Amino acid sequence: DEAIKKSMPFYGKKVMVTAGPTYEAIDPVRFIGNHSSGKMGFALADELARLGADVTLIAGPTAQKSDQNVIRKDVVSAQQMFEACNSVFPETDITVMCAAVADYRPKTVAANKIKKQDSNLILELEKTVDILATLGQAKKADQILVGFALETNDEENYAKGKLEKKNLDLVVLNSLNDKGAGFKSDTNKITIFNRALERTVFEMKSKTDVAKDICSAILKIAK
Ligand code: CTP
Ligand code: CA
């Protein structure tokens, strides 16, 4: 009932989560994608909803099922994810960008299936919009913005750089060097940096438990 709802930590908070990969079309039958399973973002959306938030999940193509308490908007490309995020963001209190957004897309999408030729095929790629950086610029003082950083090397410096460059409140470092962490796995190992660049290192855990840790870190800085 209402009293129980009001006692929940994220009660009354509008939260946006992005999850999964994006697919960038090459022609009608092919795309450039990545190995993101969407598991981490979906676990986060579920946990935030369980803790009382009004959650909108912007999901790239995945096989994941979302909680019935989560409002879900499915998108395919980085551009579509950008447009969906832009329309939801002004109303949100907390945004967590977990999606593995493509950095590049084919400059032109062939109208017909590209036929195989004797020579090599060269695809020209252009940059997509950095959704998180754009939201970081638009962010109001009472909005919280959380980004992820997926790194294979010099990870802490790159993660801190992303926090500052994209104007984030927290960055969640996901190191692909840790066995059992990353894309397809059911477990993850994260390190969180706050704006003061203070570091919290977490153990390897299930993505559900990692989601709980991220929610606690958000609650610590919640406005
Ligand atoms: N991100 C985004 N839009 C993009 C690319 C990334 O919103 N076009 C977001 C991701 O959702 C993530 C964060 O930016 O929260 C960092 O993504 P990552 O790929 O680690 O970093 P990049 O800034 O893209 O830099 P690079 O891939 O070169 O490390
Ligand atoms: Ca990237």
mmCIF file of C-alpha atoms and ligand atoms in Angstrom:
data_model
loop_
_atom_site.group_PDB
_atom_site.id
_atom_site.type_symbol
_atom_site.label_atom_id
_atom_site.label_comp_id
_atom_site.label_asym_id
_atom_site.label_seq_id
_atom_site.Cartn_x
_atom_site.Cartn_y
_atom_site.Cartn_z
ATOM 1 C CA ASP A 1 0.000 0.000 0.000
ATOM 2 C CA GLU A 2 0.874 3.706 -0.104
ATOM 3 C CA ALA A 3 2.743 3.820 3.235
ATOM 4 C CA ILE A 4 4.999 0.952 2.195
ATOM 5 C CA LYS A 5 5.621 2.556 -1.207
ATOM 6 C CA LYS A 6 6.578 5.848 0.395
ATOM 7 C CA SER A 7 9.144 4.135 2.581
ATOM 8 C CA MET A 8 11.025 2.781 -0.445
ATOM 9 C CA PRO A 9 14.423 4.412 -1.067
ATOM 10 C CA PHE A 10 13.694 5.462 -4.666
ATOM 11 C CA TYR A 11 10.052 6.420 -4.043
ATOM 12 C CA GLY A 12 8.971 9.286 -6.309
ATOM 13 C CA LYS A 13 12.184 9.167 -8.348
ATOM 14 C CA LYS A 14 11.979 9.070 -12.129
ATOM 15 C CA VAL A 15 14.850 6.974 -13.403
ATOM 16 C CA MET A 16 16.059 6.262 -16.941
ATOM 17 C CA VAL A 17 18.295 3.272 -17.690
ATOM 18 C CA THR A 18 19.831 2.340 -21.040
ATOM 19 C CA ALA A 19 20.860 -1.243 -21.766
ATOM 20 C CA GLY A 20 22.111 -3.584 -24.442
ATOM 21 C CA PRO A 21 24.024 -3.002 -27.670
ATOM 22 C CA THR A 22 23.061 -0.884 -30.646
ATOM 23 C CA TYR A 23 22.976 -2.211 -34.194
ATOM 24 C CA GLU A 24 24.161 0.010 -37.034
ATOM 25 C CA ALA A 25 22.849 -1.024 -40.428
ATOM 26 C CA ILE A 26 25.229 -1.722 -43.322
ATOM 27 C CA ASP A 27 22.535 -2.854 -45.751
ATOM 28 C CA PRO A 28 19.059 -4.460 -45.376
ATOM 29 C CA VAL A 29 20.518 -7.703 -44.031
ATOM 30 C CA ARG A 30 23.703 -6.728 -42.150
ATOM 31 C CA PHE A 31 24.756 -4.578 -39.248
ATOM 32 C CA ILE A 32 27.683 -3.630 -37.000
ATOM 33 C CA GLY A 33 26.985 -4.626 -33.398
ATOM 34 C CA ASN A 34 28.751 -5.714 -30.221
ATOM 35 C CA HIS A 35 28.585 -8.495 -27.635
ATOM 36 C CA SER A 36 26.562 -6.627 -24.986
ATOM 37 C CA SER A 37 23.885 -8.962 -23.599
ATOM 38 C CA GLY A 38 21.905 -6.259 -21.807
ATOM 39 C CA LYS A 39 22.006 -8.269 -18.552
ATOM 40 C CA MET A 40 23.608 -5.532 -16.428
ATOM 41 C CA GLY A 41 21.211 -2.784 -17.534
ATOM 42 C CA PHE A 42 18.133 -4.971 -17.184
ATOM 43 C CA ALA A 43 19.255 -6.075 -13.689
ATOM 44 C CA LEU A 44 19.670 -2.390 -12.776
ATOM 45 C CA ALA A 45 16.250 -1.434 -14.117
ATOM 46 C CA ASP A 46 14.625 -4.289 -12.168
ATOM 47 C CA GLU A 47 16.432 -3.401 -8.943
ATOM 48 C CA LEU A 48 15.606 0.319 -9.222
ATOM 49 C CA ALA A 49 11.933 -0.552 -9.776
ATOM 50 C CA ARG A 50 12.008 -2.962 -6.819
ATOM 51 C CA LEU A 51 13.322 -0.091 -4.689
ATOM 52 C CA GLY A 52 10.379 2.080 -5.690
ATOM 53 C CA ALA A 53 11.633 4.100 -8.689
ATOM 54 C CA ASP A 54 9.535 4.893 -11.773
ATOM 55 C CA VAL A 55 11.841 3.295 -14.318
ATOM 56 C CA THR A 56 12.016 3.841 -18.072
ATOM 57 C CA LEU A 57 14.329 1.361 -19.758
ATOM 58 C CA ILE A 58 15.679 2.249 -23.195
ATOM 59 C CA ALA A 59 16.822 -1.054 -24.612
ATOM 60 C CA GLY A 60 18.857 -1.962 -27.660
ATOM 61 C CA PRO A 61 18.318 -5.357 -29.306
ATOM 62 C CA THR A 62 18.576 -8.041 -26.587
ATOM 63 C CA ALA A 63 16.942 -11.309 -25.539
ATOM 64 C CA GLN A 64 16.314 -9.997 -22.001
ATOM 65 C CA LYS A 65 12.864 -9.733 -20.444
ATOM 66 C CA SER A 66 12.062 -6.684 -18.355
ATOM 67 C CA ASP A 67 10.065 -6.468 -15.148
ATOM 68 C CA GLN A 68 6.402 -5.550 -15.629
ATOM 69 C CA ASN A 69 6.922 -2.477 -13.421
ATOM 70 C CA VAL A 70 9.428 -1.070 -15.908
ATOM 71 C CA ILE A 71 8.363 1.086 -18.859
ATOM 72 C CA ARG A 72 10.369 -0.196 -21.807
ATOM 73 C CA LYS A 73 11.233 1.522 -25.057
ATOM 74 C CA ASP A 74 12.978 -0.653 -27.627
ATOM 75 C CA VAL A 75 15.426 0.910 -30.053
ATOM 76 C CA VAL A 76 17.923 -0.447 -32.575
ATOM 77 C CA SER A 77 20.519 2.177 -33.538
ATOM 78 C CA ALA A 78 22.582 4.706 -31.585
ATOM 79 C CA GLN A 79 20.616 7.501 -33.250
ATOM 80 C CA GLN A 80 17.299 5.987 -32.106
ATOM 81 C CA MET A 81 18.671 5.514 -28.593
ATOM 82 C CA PHE A 82 19.798 9.155 -28.600
ATOM 83 C CA GLU A 83 16.343 10.386 -29.617
ATOM 84 C CA ALA A 84 14.596 8.190 -27.004
ATOM 85 C CA CYS A 85 17.003 9.366 -24.262
ATOM 86 C CA ASN A 86 16.636 13.004 -25.240
ATOM 87 C CA SER A 87 12.851 12.866 -24.954
ATOM 88 C CA VAL A 88 12.853 11.126 -21.545
ATOM 89 C CA PHE A 89 15.852 12.884 -19.932
ATOM 90 C CA PRO A 90 14.311 16.291 -19.064
ATOM 91 C CA GLU A 91 11.798 14.556 -16.758
ATOM 92 C CA THR A 92 14.284 12.230 -15.043
ATOM 93 C CA ASP A 93 15.896 12.576 -11.623
ATOM 94 C CA ILE A 94 18.467 9.823 -12.146
ATOM 95 C CA THR A 95 19.928 8.414 -15.378
ATOM 96 C CA VAL A 96 22.137 5.331 -15.648
ATOM 97 C CA MET A 97 23.713 4.735 -19.052
ATOM 98 C CA CYS A 98 24.594 1.089 -19.194
ATOM 99 C CA ALA A 99 24.165 0.558 -22.945
ATOM 100 C CA ALA A 100 27.106 -0.391 -25.161
ATOM 101 C CA VAL A 101 26.398 2.288 -27.757
ATOM 102 C CA ALA A 102 28.218 1.962 -31.094
ATOM 103 C CA ASP A 103 30.850 4.678 -31.513
ATOM 104 C CA TYR A 104 30.684 4.450 -35.330
ATOM 105 C CA ARG A 105 28.107 3.628 -37.966
ATOM 106 C CA PRO A 106 28.330 3.121 -41.725
ATOM 107 C CA LYS A 107 28.290 6.526 -43.390
ATOM 108 C CA THR A 108 25.756 5.314 -45.919
ATOM 109 C CA VAL A 109 23.328 2.415 -45.633
ATOM 110 C CA ALA A 110 23.094 0.498 -48.895
ATOM 111 C CA ALA A 111 19.504 0.304 -50.154
ATOM 112 C CA ASN A 112 20.064 -3.208 -51.489
ATOM 113 C CA LYS A 113 22.058 -6.160 -50.231
ATOM 114 C CA ILE A 114 25.734 -5.549 -51.016
ATOM 115 C CA LYS A 115 26.970 -8.197 -53.439
ATOM 116 C CA LYS A 116 30.288 -9.919 -52.959
ATOM 117 C CA GLN A 117 33.066 -8.732 -55.247
ATOM 118 C CA ASP A 118 36.555 -9.862 -56.238
ATOM 119 C CA SER A 119 38.204 -6.968 -54.407
ATOM 120 C CA ASN A 120 38.162 -6.049 -50.714
ATOM 121 C CA LEU A 121 35.180 -4.165 -49.376
ATOM 122 C CA ILE A 122 35.870 -0.865 -47.631
ATOM 123 C CA LEU A 123 33.174 0.498 -45.342
ATOM 124 C CA GLU A 124 33.383 4.158 -44.425
ATOM 125 C CA LEU A 125 32.266 4.763 -40.831
ATOM 126 C CA GLU A 126 31.176 8.001 -39.206
ATOM 127 C CA LYS A 127 30.889 8.810 -35.514
ATOM 128 C CA THR A 128 27.583 8.439 -33.687
ATOM 129 C CA VAL A 129 26.433 11.006 -31.120
ATOM 130 C CA ASP A 130 27.876 10.501 -27.632
ATOM 131 C CA ILE A 131 24.538 10.264 -25.823
ATOM 132 C CA LEU A 132 26.007 10.382 -22.334
ATOM 133 C CA ALA A 133 28.196 13.407 -23.068
ATOM 134 C CA THR A 134 25.214 15.236 -24.568
ATOM 135 C CA LEU A 135 23.102 14.522 -21.469
ATOM 136 C CA GLY A 136 26.034 15.600 -19.284
ATOM 137 C CA GLN A 137 25.986 18.996 -20.961
ATOM 138 C CA ALA A 138 22.203 19.349 -20.593
ATOM 139 C CA LYS A 139 22.175 18.135 -16.977
ATOM 140 C CA LYS A 140 20.535 20.351 -14.337
ATOM 141 C CA ALA A 141 21.938 20.683 -10.807
ATOM 142 C CA ASP A 142 19.310 18.353 -9.321
ATOM 143 C CA GLN A 143 19.784 15.557 -11.873
ATOM 144 C CA ILE A 144 22.102 12.618 -11.253
ATOM 145 C CA LEU A 145 23.949 11.113 -14.206
ATOM 146 C CA VAL A 146 25.765 7.779 -13.991
ATOM 147 C CA GLY A 147 27.907 6.381 -16.793
ATOM 148 C CA PHE A 148 29.799 3.176 -17.377
ATOM 149 C CA ALA A 149 33.332 2.810 -18.645
ATOM 150 C CA LEU A 150 34.334 -0.408 -20.338
ATOM 151 C CA GLU A 151 38.107 -0.690 -20.446
ATOM 152 C CA THR A 152 40.838 -3.199 -21.171
ATOM 153 C CA ASN A 153 43.893 -1.142 -20.153
ATOM 154 C CA ASP A 154 44.832 1.890 -18.042
ATOM 155 C CA GLU A 155 41.268 1.482 -16.825
ATOM 156 C CA GLU A 156 41.145 3.741 -13.759
ATOM 157 C CA ASN A 157 42.556 6.740 -15.612
ATOM 158 C CA TYR A 158 40.214 6.277 -18.560
ATOM 159 C CA ALA A 159 37.216 5.869 -16.213
ATOM 160 C CA LYS A 160 38.068 9.052 -14.274
ATOM 161 C CA GLY A 161 38.593 10.871 -17.565
ATOM 162 C CA LYS A 162 35.096 9.880 -18.705
ATOM 163 C CA LEU A 163 33.579 11.073 -15.412
ATOM 164 C CA GLU A 164 35.101 14.505 -15.883
ATOM 165 C CA LYS A 165 34.723 14.847 -19.645
ATOM 166 C CA LYS A 166 31.060 13.789 -19.649
ATOM 167 C CA ASN A 167 30.124 15.691 -16.453
ATOM 168 C CA LEU A 168 29.003 12.558 -14.565
ATOM 169 C CA ASP A 169 28.169 12.133 -10.889
ATOM 170 C CA LEU A 170 29.390 8.533 -10.817
ATOM 171 C CA VAL A 171 31.272 6.335 -13.227
ATOM 172 C CA VAL A 172 31.110 2.552 -13.003
ATOM 173 C CA LEU A 173 34.299 0.954 -14.277
ATOM 174 C CA ASN A 174 33.867 -2.421 -15.860
ATOM 175 C CA SER A 175 37.244 -3.952 -16.560
ATOM 176 C CA LEU A 176 37.413 -6.624 -19.211
ATOM 177 C CA ASN A 177 40.662 -7.772 -17.571
ATOM 178 C CA ASP A 178 38.709 -9.383 -14.753
ATOM 179 C CA LYS A 179 37.757 -12.965 -15.521
ATOM 180 C CA GLY A 180 34.016 -13.445 -15.109
ATOM 181 C CA ALA A 181 33.303 -9.789 -15.772
ATOM 182 C CA GLY A 182 31.780 -8.261 -18.836
ATOM 183 C CA PHE A 183 29.404 -8.763 -21.660
ATOM 184 C CA LYS A 184 27.946 -12.266 -21.748
ATOM 185 C CA SER A 185 28.719 -13.186 -18.164
ATOM 186 C CA ASP A 186 26.189 -13.449 -15.302
ATOM 187 C CA THR A 187 28.759 -11.942 -12.964
ATOM 188 C CA ASN A 188 30.571 -8.642 -12.947
ATOM 189 C CA LYS A 189 33.361 -6.860 -11.102
ATOM 190 C CA ILE A 190 33.124 -3.110 -10.825
ATOM 191 C CA THR A 191 34.866 -0.100 -9.344
ATOM 192 C CA ILE A 192 32.875 3.110 -8.770
ATOM 193 C CA PHE A 193 34.334 6.621 -8.781
ATOM 194 C CA ASN A 194 32.428 9.626 -7.464
ATOM 195 C CA ARG A 195 32.942 13.281 -8.385
ATOM 196 C CA ALA A 196 35.671 13.635 -5.778
ATOM 197 C CA LEU A 197 37.373 10.753 -7.650
ATOM 198 C CA GLU A 198 37.074 8.589 -4.546
ATOM 199 C CA ARG A 199 37.243 4.948 -5.487
ATOM 200 C CA THR A 200 35.155 2.023 -4.206
ATOM 201 C CA VAL A 201 36.257 -1.439 -5.342
ATOM 202 C CA PHE A 202 33.721 -4.265 -5.276
ATOM 203 C CA GLU A 203 34.112 -8.033 -5.348
ATOM 204 C CA MET A 204 33.023 -10.195 -8.261
ATOM 205 C CA LYS A 205 29.263 -10.740 -7.883
ATOM 206 C CA SER A 206 26.130 -11.683 -9.770
ATOM 207 C CA LYS A 207 24.831 -8.831 -11.927
ATOM 208 C CA THR A 208 21.784 -8.665 -9.615
ATOM 209 C CA ASP A 209 24.068 -7.999 -6.645
ATOM 210 C CA VAL A 210 26.176 -5.550 -8.665
ATOM 211 C CA ALA A 211 22.928 -3.699 -9.423
ATOM 212 C CA LYS A 212 22.261 -3.448 -5.661
ATOM 213 C CA ASP A 213 25.738 -1.961 -5.100
ATOM 214 C CA ILE A 214 25.187 0.618 -7.851
ATOM 215 C CA CYS A 215 21.798 1.552 -6.340
ATOM 216 C CA SER A 216 23.434 2.040 -2.910
ATOM 217 C CA ALA A 217 26.130 4.247 -4.452
ATOM 218 C CA ILE A 218 23.418 6.357 -6.122
ATOM 219 C CA LEU A 219 21.464 6.659 -2.856
ATOM 220 C CA LYS A 220 24.594 7.988 -1.130
ATOM 221 C CA ILE A 221 24.669 10.974 -3.491
ATOM 222 C CA ALA A 222 20.906 11.275 -4.110
ATOM 223 C CA LYS A 223 19.603 14.810 -3.984
HETATM 224 N N1 CTP B 1 28.049 6.192 -24.511
HETATM 225 C C1 CTP B 1 27.011 6.922 -25.061
HETATM 226 N N2 CTP B 1 26.972 7.192 -26.396
HETATM 227 C C2 CTP B 1 27.960 6.769 -27.211
HETATM 228 C C3 CTP B 1 29.030 6.032 -26.686
HETATM 229 C C4 CTP B 1 29.047 5.758 -25.315
HETATM 230 O O1 CTP B 1 26.104 7.313 -24.314
HETATM 231 N N3 CTP B 1 27.878 7.046 -28.515
HETATM 232 C C5 CTP B 1 28.078 5.948 -23.060
HETATM 233 C C6 CTP B 1 27.976 4.498 -22.632
HETATM 234 O O2 CTP B 1 26.637 4.131 -22.414
HETATM 235 C C7 CTP B 1 28.746 4.487 -21.322
HETATM 236 C C8 CTP B 1 29.775 5.576 -21.506
HETATM 237 O O3 CTP B 1 29.314 6.398 -22.578
HETATM 238 O O4 CTP B 1 27.924 4.827 -20.227
HETATM 239 C C9 CTP B 1 31.165 5.126 -21.795
HETATM 240 O O5 CTP B 1 31.182 4.257 -22.906
HETATM 241 P P1 CTP B 1 32.577 3.688 -23.394
HETATM 242 O O6 CTP B 1 32.386 2.922 -24.652
HETATM 243 O O7 CTP B 1 33.274 3.010 -22.236
HETATM 244 O O8 CTP B 1 33.411 5.037 -23.650
HETATM 245 P P2 CTP B 1 33.498 6.015 -24.872
HETATM 246 O O9 CTP B 1 33.263 7.378 -24.320
HETATM 247 O O10 CTP B 1 32.620 5.583 -25.989
HETATM 248 O O11 CTP B 1 35.025 5.928 -25.277
HETATM 249 P P3 CTP B 1 35.864 4.657 -25.846
HETATM 250 O O12 CTP B 1 34.900 3.652 -26.404
HETATM 251 O O13 CTP B 1 36.769 5.257 -26.846
HETATM 252 O O14 CTP B 1 36.617 4.106 -24.633
HETATM 253 CA CA CA B 2 32.640 3.443 -26.863
#
